[in-house]
Amino acid sequence: MTVNKLTLSVLLGAGLLAQSSFALAAAYDWNNTAPVKVPTAANNNGKTVYFDVSHGGVEGNADWVIDGAFSDFADALVQEGYTVKEYRGVDLDNDGRIRFYDDRTNGSNTNEAIITYDAIKDSDVFVLAETNRPFTTAEQAALEQYIASGKGIFFIADHYDADRNLNTWDATEVFNGYNRSDLSKYNMGGAYGDWRNPKSANAGWLVENFGIRFRFNGVDYKQGVSGVEPSSKTEGITQGVDPILMAAGATLAIVDPQKAKGLVYFSETDTPVKWRHAKDQGLYFGGKAEGPYAAIAKSGAGKAAFIGDSSPIEDATPKYRRQDNGNTKKTYPGWTDPGHASVLAVNIINWLATPESYQYFDGQNGHHSGFVTPTPMATQEMSDPNNGQPWGTPASGFNPWDTDTYKNNSFNAPYGDGQTNPDPDPDPTPTPGNAISVADALAAAQNTPVVVVGKVTAAINGIYGLELSDLNNPATHIYVKLESNQRADFNPQLNPAILNQNIIVTGKRNSYMGEPGIRYVTELQIAPSYMSVEQALATAQGESIELTGRVKSGLNSIYALILEDLNNASFTINIKLESSQRAQFSPELNPDILNATLVIKGVRDSYMSQPGVRQVSSITIASDNGSNDPDQGSDLSVSDVLAMNNGQPVVVSGTITAAINNKYALELTDPNNSGNKLYIKLESSQRDAFSPLLNPELIGKRLRVEGIKNDYMSHPGVRSVSNLTLLN
């Protein structure tokens, strides 16, 4: 491999300055220069903002870096005259790299992803976004010293259990200074001390220093939290601020009203709901009693600000790959959403960056005191529903405490794409998001990594292989060579039940038995499918299910519907509709929904003394079976849309040809010109029914899409999709 001589810039103390030269690119050199954004000389206000990534902010789908999903925020600050820098830690051994080691499990190494006062003292504001690793007592002391010197910290959290790297910590816990669990393992001692839940709203690092704590709730209110306090009571920060969306977030609880006060609350007319993945009640009290969504604190010479969700100030331009699996990240386009917090975020930074001599919100000279949250620690917040475990299982081989296990092009990974990698098999590992048809696989070059969706139609070479047929053309097939540990489950001779199943095969395009084939298979999985109504009826009560069926009629006025089996209409089940679902899915309110095919997620239960589904978390229209088919003659072709400018509303019809970006999008192609393609970004409510990854039988189907012409994944596409209709 030819490697150019690299000159790496790394700041001593703040991870940015000090020059070192290396003749060869070694591990961790690929992205060693931390970004800096500088205003024009005429616009420079002389102040600096650091965005921290030393303790997280880039875990899982999070990408809170100034040249990634916080780039719009950073750019807005540059327009205000700020210099904006990414803070990574301290280069303690002066080798041009800042390395992270877990202080508890790798004690022989030196952890450089740390916060010290000397490293951050030259900034005016320090932004901590979704911090996913606890602070040492020394780091807490450094932040206290920073505040005492008259500086400001912006704490950006998220809902409880936003444990992005599955290390059992989320930002609400890290900022509060204690885990939600009281298990003995969280009395860590050493550099950390006791991080067990104190079960008191008055205890913990955050409340002791700033008079406020983050709640362990999980709330949704995308319509916009509208209880914006008047600017005369908020140091002017809420001037020009509109209601702000909450896309699964937390609130805070104020304990000391002279230290902290709220900026934005749920108003009496707001109707927030429990986030559907919340681990407990999710929403404890509602209204102002739930505590502020955004708040500020004045503690001595310094200042702090807080918000319970990153969504309204992030953008849709992540830079890094996921650390655990190398997949592309997805972030919420909050900065441009109607419920954005861009005005609030900039106002907060301006306030934090301005030193002021008053010490507290004591009501003097217009510095109004805050409103004490009536129950600052709910009973639910005193115990851990996860019992000290992460919310999910880490990917195989991934260790959140060991950066050597991070995938290429993820933050802190040893290597970027195209650099030396000690992996003996350097070919990129394909993911199900790149799933292609059998016909596409046949056209792929030899030794190309592929993920193929098809139907098992025969055993090949006895127990050693199988035939995979194209979902849309059974005569088109490819041979798959099975590894020894795969034959029992996937060879039709050993397991006849696998015949006619749709499966996803991950391997390399090659020949097998003198025919086009797939070899070196690393993974086989049965393609996801939905439960029928008949199967749902046989499911035990209390089970979470996903089922599909046809709307037969309404039930109990506007409150429910009857779903019938697609293959046998004698099987029916009652679906209880949530209040937010009735306008669209109640046949009494919307007769057009009759005969539509729906995909429903919920809990098997009884309703109206009959078998039913309750706690319905999502309903998606899979097909209207022609009952609602509008005039196709007015639809645009893919070619028509490709010729249009971004930002224009479109109604386009084409053929579904592939999954894009895992389950998050699909490829739509002109039937008469397969080279003309659009990427269709699916909204969260649409993926279960329309993602080809989840529904491989959709490949080859015709689809009508209503949305806005816009690029997706750097490819011409349609976003903000309001409606999808299958045409065959």
mmCIF file of C-alpha atoms in Angstrom, residues 105-358:
data_model
loop_
_atom_site.group_PDB
_atom_site.id
_atom_site.type_symbol
_atom_site.label_atom_id
_atom_site.label_comp_id
_atom_site.label_asym_id
_atom_site.label_seq_id
_atom_site.Cartn_x
_atom_site.Cartn_y
_atom_site.Cartn_z
ATOM 1 C CA THR A 105 -11.181 -2.042 32.632
ATOM 2 C CA ASN A 106 -7.920 -0.877 31.047
ATOM 3 C CA GLY A 107 -6.170 0.678 33.998
ATOM 4 C CA SER A 108 -2.696 0.085 32.567
ATOM 5 C CA ASN A 109 -3.396 2.456 29.685
ATOM 6 C CA THR A 110 -3.879 6.172 29.768
ATOM 7 C CA ASN A 111 -7.306 7.531 28.909
ATOM 8 C CA GLU A 112 -6.908 10.792 26.985
ATOM 9 C CA ALA A 113 -10.621 11.399 26.221
ATOM 10 C CA ILE A 114 -10.927 13.509 29.338
ATOM 11 C CA ILE A 115 -12.005 16.979 30.425
ATOM 12 C CA THR A 116 -9.645 19.221 32.371
ATOM 13 C CA TYR A 117 -10.043 22.864 33.241
ATOM 14 C CA ASP A 118 -6.790 23.813 31.521
ATOM 15 C CA ALA A 119 -7.985 22.139 28.330
ATOM 16 C CA ILE A 120 -11.305 24.010 28.114
ATOM 17 C CA LYS A 121 -10.553 27.311 29.884
ATOM 18 C CA ASP A 122 -9.909 29.208 26.646
ATOM 19 C CA SER A 123 -13.508 28.694 25.518
ATOM 20 C CA ASP A 124 -16.472 30.801 26.576
ATOM 21 C CA VAL A 125 -19.132 28.100 26.226
ATOM 22 C CA PHE A 126 -18.807 24.321 26.505
ATOM 23 C CA VAL A 127 -21.534 22.251 24.794
ATOM 24 C CA LEU A 128 -22.162 18.750 26.170
ATOM 25 C CA ALA A 129 -24.487 16.830 23.841
ATOM 26 C CA GLU A 130 -25.864 13.372 24.717
ATOM 27 C CA THR A 131 -22.881 12.511 26.872
ATOM 28 C CA ASN A 132 -22.872 8.707 27.225
ATOM 29 C CA ARG A 133 -19.934 8.124 29.591
ATOM 30 C CA PRO A 134 -19.850 9.158 33.271
ATOM 31 C CA PHE A 135 -17.574 11.928 34.486
ATOM 32 C CA THR A 136 -14.807 11.260 36.976
ATOM 33 C CA THR A 137 -14.840 13.351 40.130
ATOM 34 C CA ALA A 138 -11.871 15.265 38.692
ATOM 35 C CA GLU A 139 -13.853 16.061 35.543
ATOM 36 C CA GLN A 140 -16.821 17.232 37.584
ATOM 37 C CA ALA A 141 -14.437 19.484 39.507
ATOM 38 C CA ALA A 142 -13.067 20.845 36.216
ATOM 39 C CA LEU A 143 -16.578 21.729 35.046
ATOM 40 C CA GLU A 144 -17.299 23.390 38.408
ATOM 41 C CA GLN A 145 -14.102 25.451 38.079
ATOM 42 C CA TYR A 146 -15.104 26.410 34.539
ATOM 43 C CA ILE A 147 -18.449 27.724 35.802
ATOM 44 C CA ALA A 148 -16.815 29.495 38.722
ATOM 45 C CA SER A 149 -14.585 31.369 36.269
ATOM 46 C CA GLY A 150 -17.677 32.924 34.696
ATOM 47 C CA LYS A 151 -18.127 30.563 31.721
ATOM 48 C CA GLY A 152 -21.238 28.729 30.475
ATOM 49 C CA ILE A 153 -22.172 25.068 29.839
ATOM 50 C CA PHE A 154 -25.021 23.887 27.588
ATOM 51 C CA PHE A 155 -26.316 20.432 28.634
ATOM 52 C CA ILE A 156 -28.192 18.732 25.769
ATOM 53 C CA ALA A 157 -29.813 15.473 26.870
ATOM 54 C CA ASP A 158 -32.439 13.091 25.490
ATOM 55 C CA HIS A 159 -35.082 10.681 26.766
ATOM 56 C CA TYR A 160 -34.168 8.245 29.503
ATOM 57 C CA ASP A 161 -32.465 5.103 28.133
ATOM 58 C CA ALA A 162 -30.908 6.917 25.174
ATOM 59 C CA ASP A 163 -27.963 4.635 25.903
ATOM 60 C CA ARG A 164 -26.446 4.964 22.444
ATOM 61 C CA ASN A 165 -23.453 2.673 22.957
ATOM 62 C CA LEU A 166 -25.164 0.142 25.256
ATOM 63 C CA ASN A 167 -22.865 0.801 28.216
ATOM 64 C CA THR A 168 -25.859 1.306 30.619
ATOM 65 C CA TRP A 169 -25.413 5.089 30.730
ATOM 66 C CA ASP A 170 -27.431 7.830 29.048
ATOM 67 C CA ALA A 171 -27.093 11.611 29.181
ATOM 68 C CA THR A 172 -29.779 12.126 31.847
ATOM 69 C CA GLU A 173 -27.784 9.896 34.189
ATOM 70 C CA VAL A 174 -24.344 11.266 33.324
ATOM 71 C CA PHE A 175 -25.467 14.876 33.778
ATOM 72 C CA ASN A 176 -27.341 14.153 37.019
ATOM 73 C CA GLY A 177 -24.241 12.431 38.401
ATOM 74 C CA TYR A 178 -25.861 9.079 39.169
ATOM 75 C CA ASN A 179 -27.261 6.036 37.392
ATOM 76 C CA ARG A 180 -30.975 5.307 37.672
ATOM 77 C CA SER A 181 -30.059 1.967 39.255
ATOM 78 C CA ASP A 182 -29.015 1.557 42.856
ATOM 79 C CA LEU A 183 -27.112 -1.694 42.232
ATOM 80 C CA SER A 184 -23.800 -2.008 44.041
ATOM 81 C CA LYS A 185 -21.859 -2.059 40.750
ATOM 82 C CA TYR A 186 -22.618 1.653 40.346
ATOM 83 C CA ASN A 187 -20.716 2.426 43.541
ATOM 84 C CA MET A 188 -17.653 2.466 41.314
ATOM 85 C CA GLY A 189 -15.170 4.050 43.681
ATOM 86 C CA GLY A 190 -11.727 5.118 42.505
ATOM 87 C CA ALA A 191 -11.818 7.990 40.047
ATOM 88 C CA TYR A 192 -15.620 7.937 39.892
ATOM 89 C CA GLY A 193 -16.999 7.468 43.392
ATOM 90 C CA ASP A 194 -20.569 6.414 44.162
ATOM 91 C CA TRP A 195 -22.956 6.700 41.208
ATOM 92 C CA ARG A 196 -25.900 4.800 42.719
ATOM 93 C CA ASN A 197 -29.331 6.420 42.562
ATOM 94 C CA PRO A 198 -29.639 8.527 45.755
ATOM 95 C CA LYS A 199 -33.463 8.389 45.437
ATOM 96 C CA SER A 200 -33.647 12.043 46.421
ATOM 97 C CA ALA A 201 -34.253 15.035 44.169
ATOM 98 C CA ASN A 202 -31.854 17.067 46.308
ATOM 99 C CA ALA A 203 -28.847 14.778 45.786
ATOM 100 C CA GLY A 204 -26.555 14.416 42.805
ATOM 101 C CA TRP A 205 -23.931 16.493 41.047
ATOM 102 C CA LEU A 206 -26.236 18.499 38.781
ATOM 103 C CA VAL A 207 -28.807 19.510 41.384
ATOM 104 C CA GLU A 208 -26.144 20.312 43.972
ATOM 105 C CA ASN A 209 -24.415 22.703 41.578
ATOM 106 C CA PHE A 210 -27.302 24.063 39.529
ATOM 107 C CA GLY A 211 -30.493 23.383 41.500
ATOM 108 C CA ILE A 212 -31.988 21.189 38.768
ATOM 109 C CA ARG A 213 -32.035 17.535 37.602
ATOM 110 C CA PHE A 214 -33.012 15.721 34.423
ATOM 111 C CA ARG A 215 -36.066 13.493 34.744
ATOM 112 C CA PHE A 216 -35.967 9.839 33.686
ATOM 113 C CA ASN A 217 -39.029 10.199 31.463
ATOM 114 C CA GLY A 218 -39.647 9.683 27.745
ATOM 115 C CA VAL A 219 -42.191 12.008 26.139
ATOM 116 C CA ASP A 220 -43.366 12.665 22.592
ATOM 117 C CA TYR A 221 -44.904 15.931 21.453
ATOM 118 C CA LYS A 222 -43.941 16.727 17.884
ATOM 119 C CA GLN A 223 -46.689 19.355 17.621
ATOM 120 C CA GLY A 224 -44.433 21.602 19.679
ATOM 121 C CA VAL A 225 -44.122 22.293 23.409
ATOM 122 C CA SER A 226 -45.902 25.632 23.538
ATOM 123 C CA GLY A 227 -45.577 26.962 27.088
ATOM 124 C CA VAL A 228 -42.810 29.440 26.209
ATOM 125 C CA GLU A 229 -42.140 31.737 29.152
ATOM 126 C CA PRO A 230 -42.125 35.493 28.358
ATOM 127 C CA SER A 231 -38.703 36.885 27.562
ATOM 128 C CA SER A 232 -39.024 39.371 30.447
ATOM 129 C CA LYS A 233 -38.740 36.383 32.819
ATOM 130 C CA THR A 234 -36.037 34.463 30.940
ATOM 131 C CA GLU A 235 -33.187 36.951 30.669
ATOM 132 C CA GLY A 236 -34.428 37.679 27.135
ATOM 133 C CA ILE A 237 -33.597 34.156 25.910
ATOM 134 C CA THR A 238 -37.125 33.286 24.691
ATOM 135 C CA GLN A 239 -37.430 36.359 22.498
ATOM 136 C CA GLY A 240 -38.692 35.142 19.106
ATOM 137 C CA VAL A 241 -38.994 31.501 20.263
ATOM 138 C CA ASP A 242 -41.925 29.440 18.938
ATOM 139 C CA PRO A 243 -43.281 26.086 20.226
ATOM 140 C CA ILE A 244 -40.539 23.456 20.050
ATOM 141 C CA LEU A 245 -40.985 19.850 18.971
ATOM 142 C CA MET A 246 -40.130 17.001 21.342
ATOM 143 C CA ALA A 247 -39.309 13.858 19.360
ATOM 144 C CA ALA A 248 -38.871 11.529 22.346
ATOM 145 C CA GLY A 249 -37.262 13.625 25.040
ATOM 146 C CA ALA A 250 -36.977 14.335 28.744
ATOM 147 C CA THR A 251 -37.968 17.230 30.946
ATOM 148 C CA LEU A 252 -36.190 18.607 34.016
ATOM 149 C CA ALA A 253 -37.175 19.204 37.627
ATOM 150 C CA ILE A 254 -36.308 22.452 39.396
ATOM 151 C CA VAL A 255 -35.379 22.122 43.067
ATOM 152 C CA ASP A 256 -33.761 25.504 43.784
ATOM 153 C CA PRO A 257 -35.668 28.369 42.085
ATOM 154 C CA GLN A 258 -32.904 30.862 42.812
ATOM 155 C CA LYS A 259 -30.429 28.787 40.849
ATOM 156 C CA ALA A 260 -32.646 27.477 38.026
ATOM 157 C CA LYS A 261 -35.719 28.487 36.069
ATOM 158 C CA GLY A 262 -37.664 27.106 33.147
ATOM 159 C CA LEU A 263 -37.789 28.540 29.627
ATOM 160 C CA VAL A 264 -40.317 26.219 27.964
ATOM 161 C CA TYR A 265 -43.040 24.071 29.575
ATOM 162 C CA PHE A 266 -46.014 22.002 28.468
ATOM 163 C CA SER A 267 -48.940 24.399 28.375
ATOM 164 C CA GLU A 268 -52.467 23.566 29.537
ATOM 165 C CA THR A 269 -53.502 22.974 25.924
ATOM 166 C CA ASP A 270 -50.545 20.743 25.028
ATOM 167 C CA THR A 271 -51.304 17.017 24.875
ATOM 168 C CA PRO A 272 -47.952 15.199 25.171
ATOM 169 C CA VAL A 273 -47.919 11.398 25.210
ATOM 170 C CA LYS A 274 -45.667 8.678 26.490
ATOM 171 C CA TRP A 275 -42.943 7.849 23.962
ATOM 172 C CA ARG A 276 -43.887 4.404 22.700
ATOM 173 C CA HIS A 277 -40.543 2.888 23.751
ATOM 174 C CA ALA A 278 -40.481 4.494 27.209
ATOM 175 C CA LYS A 279 -39.421 2.047 29.888
ATOM 176 C CA ASP A 280 -42.059 3.075 32.415
ATOM 177 C CA GLN A 281 -45.048 5.428 32.540
ATOM 178 C CA GLY A 282 -43.004 7.793 30.379
ATOM 179 C CA LEU A 283 -45.101 10.863 31.197
ATOM 180 C CA TYR A 284 -45.485 11.332 34.961
ATOM 181 C CA PHE A 285 -47.618 14.405 35.646
ATOM 182 C CA GLY A 286 -48.111 16.391 32.447
ATOM 183 C CA GLY A 287 -48.388 20.155 32.172
ATOM 184 C CA LYS A 288 -46.060 22.425 34.085
ATOM 185 C CA ALA A 289 -45.764 19.791 36.815
ATOM 186 C CA GLU A 290 -43.735 17.607 34.413
ATOM 187 C CA GLY A 291 -41.011 20.234 34.709
ATOM 188 C CA PRO A 292 -39.416 22.441 32.057
ATOM 189 C CA TYR A 293 -38.346 21.107 28.658
ATOM 190 C CA ALA A 294 -35.647 23.799 28.471
ATOM 191 C CA ALA A 295 -34.154 25.697 31.395
ATOM 192 C CA ILE A 296 -31.249 27.863 32.546
ATOM 193 C CA ALA A 297 -29.233 28.196 35.747
ATOM 194 C CA LYS A 298 -27.123 30.901 37.347
ATOM 195 C CA SER A 299 -24.675 29.544 39.869
ATOM 196 C CA GLY A 300 -22.280 32.142 41.185
ATOM 197 C CA ALA A 301 -20.260 33.748 38.397
ATOM 198 C CA GLY A 302 -21.155 31.211 35.717
ATOM 199 C CA LYS A 303 -24.187 29.987 33.852
ATOM 200 C CA ALA A 304 -25.722 26.787 32.519
ATOM 201 C CA ALA A 305 -28.537 25.867 30.155
ATOM 202 C CA PHE A 306 -30.432 22.632 29.610
ATOM 203 C CA ILE A 307 -32.728 20.998 27.049
ATOM 204 C CA GLY A 308 -34.220 17.513 27.158
ATOM 205 C CA ASP A 309 -33.964 16.550 23.486
ATOM 206 C CA SER A 310 -31.354 16.997 20.772
ATOM 207 C CA SER A 311 -33.850 16.533 17.913
ATOM 208 C CA PRO A 312 -34.964 20.172 17.504
ATOM 209 C CA ILE A 313 -31.383 21.443 17.126
ATOM 210 C CA GLU A 314 -29.809 18.667 15.046
ATOM 211 C CA ASP A 315 -29.719 18.328 11.279
ATOM 212 C CA ALA A 316 -29.797 15.482 8.780
ATOM 213 C CA THR A 317 -26.109 15.501 7.788
ATOM 214 C CA PRO A 318 -24.307 12.922 9.950
ATOM 215 C CA LYS A 319 -20.592 12.558 9.217
ATOM 216 C CA TYR A 320 -19.545 9.297 10.860
ATOM 217 C CA ARG A 321 -20.616 5.667 10.570
ATOM 218 C CA ARG A 322 -22.026 3.738 13.507
ATOM 219 C CA GLN A 323 -19.305 2.418 15.788
ATOM 220 C CA ASP A 324 -20.967 -0.947 16.377
ATOM 221 C CA ASN A 325 -21.850 -2.077 12.844
ATOM 222 C CA GLY A 326 -20.474 0.489 10.400
ATOM 223 C CA ASN A 327 -23.923 1.403 9.080
ATOM 224 C CA THR A 328 -24.846 4.887 7.938
ATOM 225 C CA LYS A 329 -26.425 6.971 10.691
ATOM 226 C CA LYS A 330 -29.835 8.577 10.581
ATOM 227 C CA THR A 331 -30.471 11.836 12.409
ATOM 228 C CA TYR A 332 -33.601 13.939 12.817
ATOM 229 C CA PRO A 333 -33.776 17.059 10.571
ATOM 230 C CA GLY A 334 -34.796 19.198 13.525
ATOM 231 C CA TRP A 335 -32.970 22.386 12.574
ATOM 232 C CA THR A 336 -35.272 22.813 9.565
ATOM 233 C CA ASP A 337 -38.377 21.210 11.101
ATOM 234 C CA PRO A 338 -41.267 23.638 11.797
ATOM 235 C CA GLY A 339 -40.693 22.923 15.494
ATOM 236 C CA HIS A 340 -36.989 23.761 15.413
ATOM 237 C CA ALA A 341 -35.146 25.249 18.378
ATOM 238 C CA SER A 342 -32.590 27.142 16.316
ATOM 239 C CA VAL A 343 -33.605 30.556 17.660
ATOM 240 C CA LEU A 344 -33.614 29.263 21.231
ATOM 241 C CA ALA A 345 -30.251 27.492 20.806
ATOM 242 C CA VAL A 346 -28.473 30.589 19.470
ATOM 243 C CA ASN A 347 -30.086 32.785 22.138
ATOM 244 C CA ILE A 348 -28.874 30.358 24.806
ATOM 245 C CA ILE A 349 -25.278 30.467 23.533
ATOM 246 C CA ASN A 350 -25.361 34.279 23.432
ATOM 247 C CA TRP A 351 -26.557 34.350 27.045
ATOM 248 C CA LEU A 352 -24.047 31.746 28.227
ATOM 249 C CA ALA A 353 -21.175 33.571 26.529
ATOM 250 C CA THR A 354 -21.930 36.878 28.241
ATOM 251 C CA PRO A 355 -20.391 37.193 31.737
ATOM 252 C CA GLU A 356 -22.684 38.924 34.245
ATOM 253 C CA SER A 357 -21.989 39.820 37.856
ATOM 254 C CA TYR A 358 -25.256 38.765 39.492
#
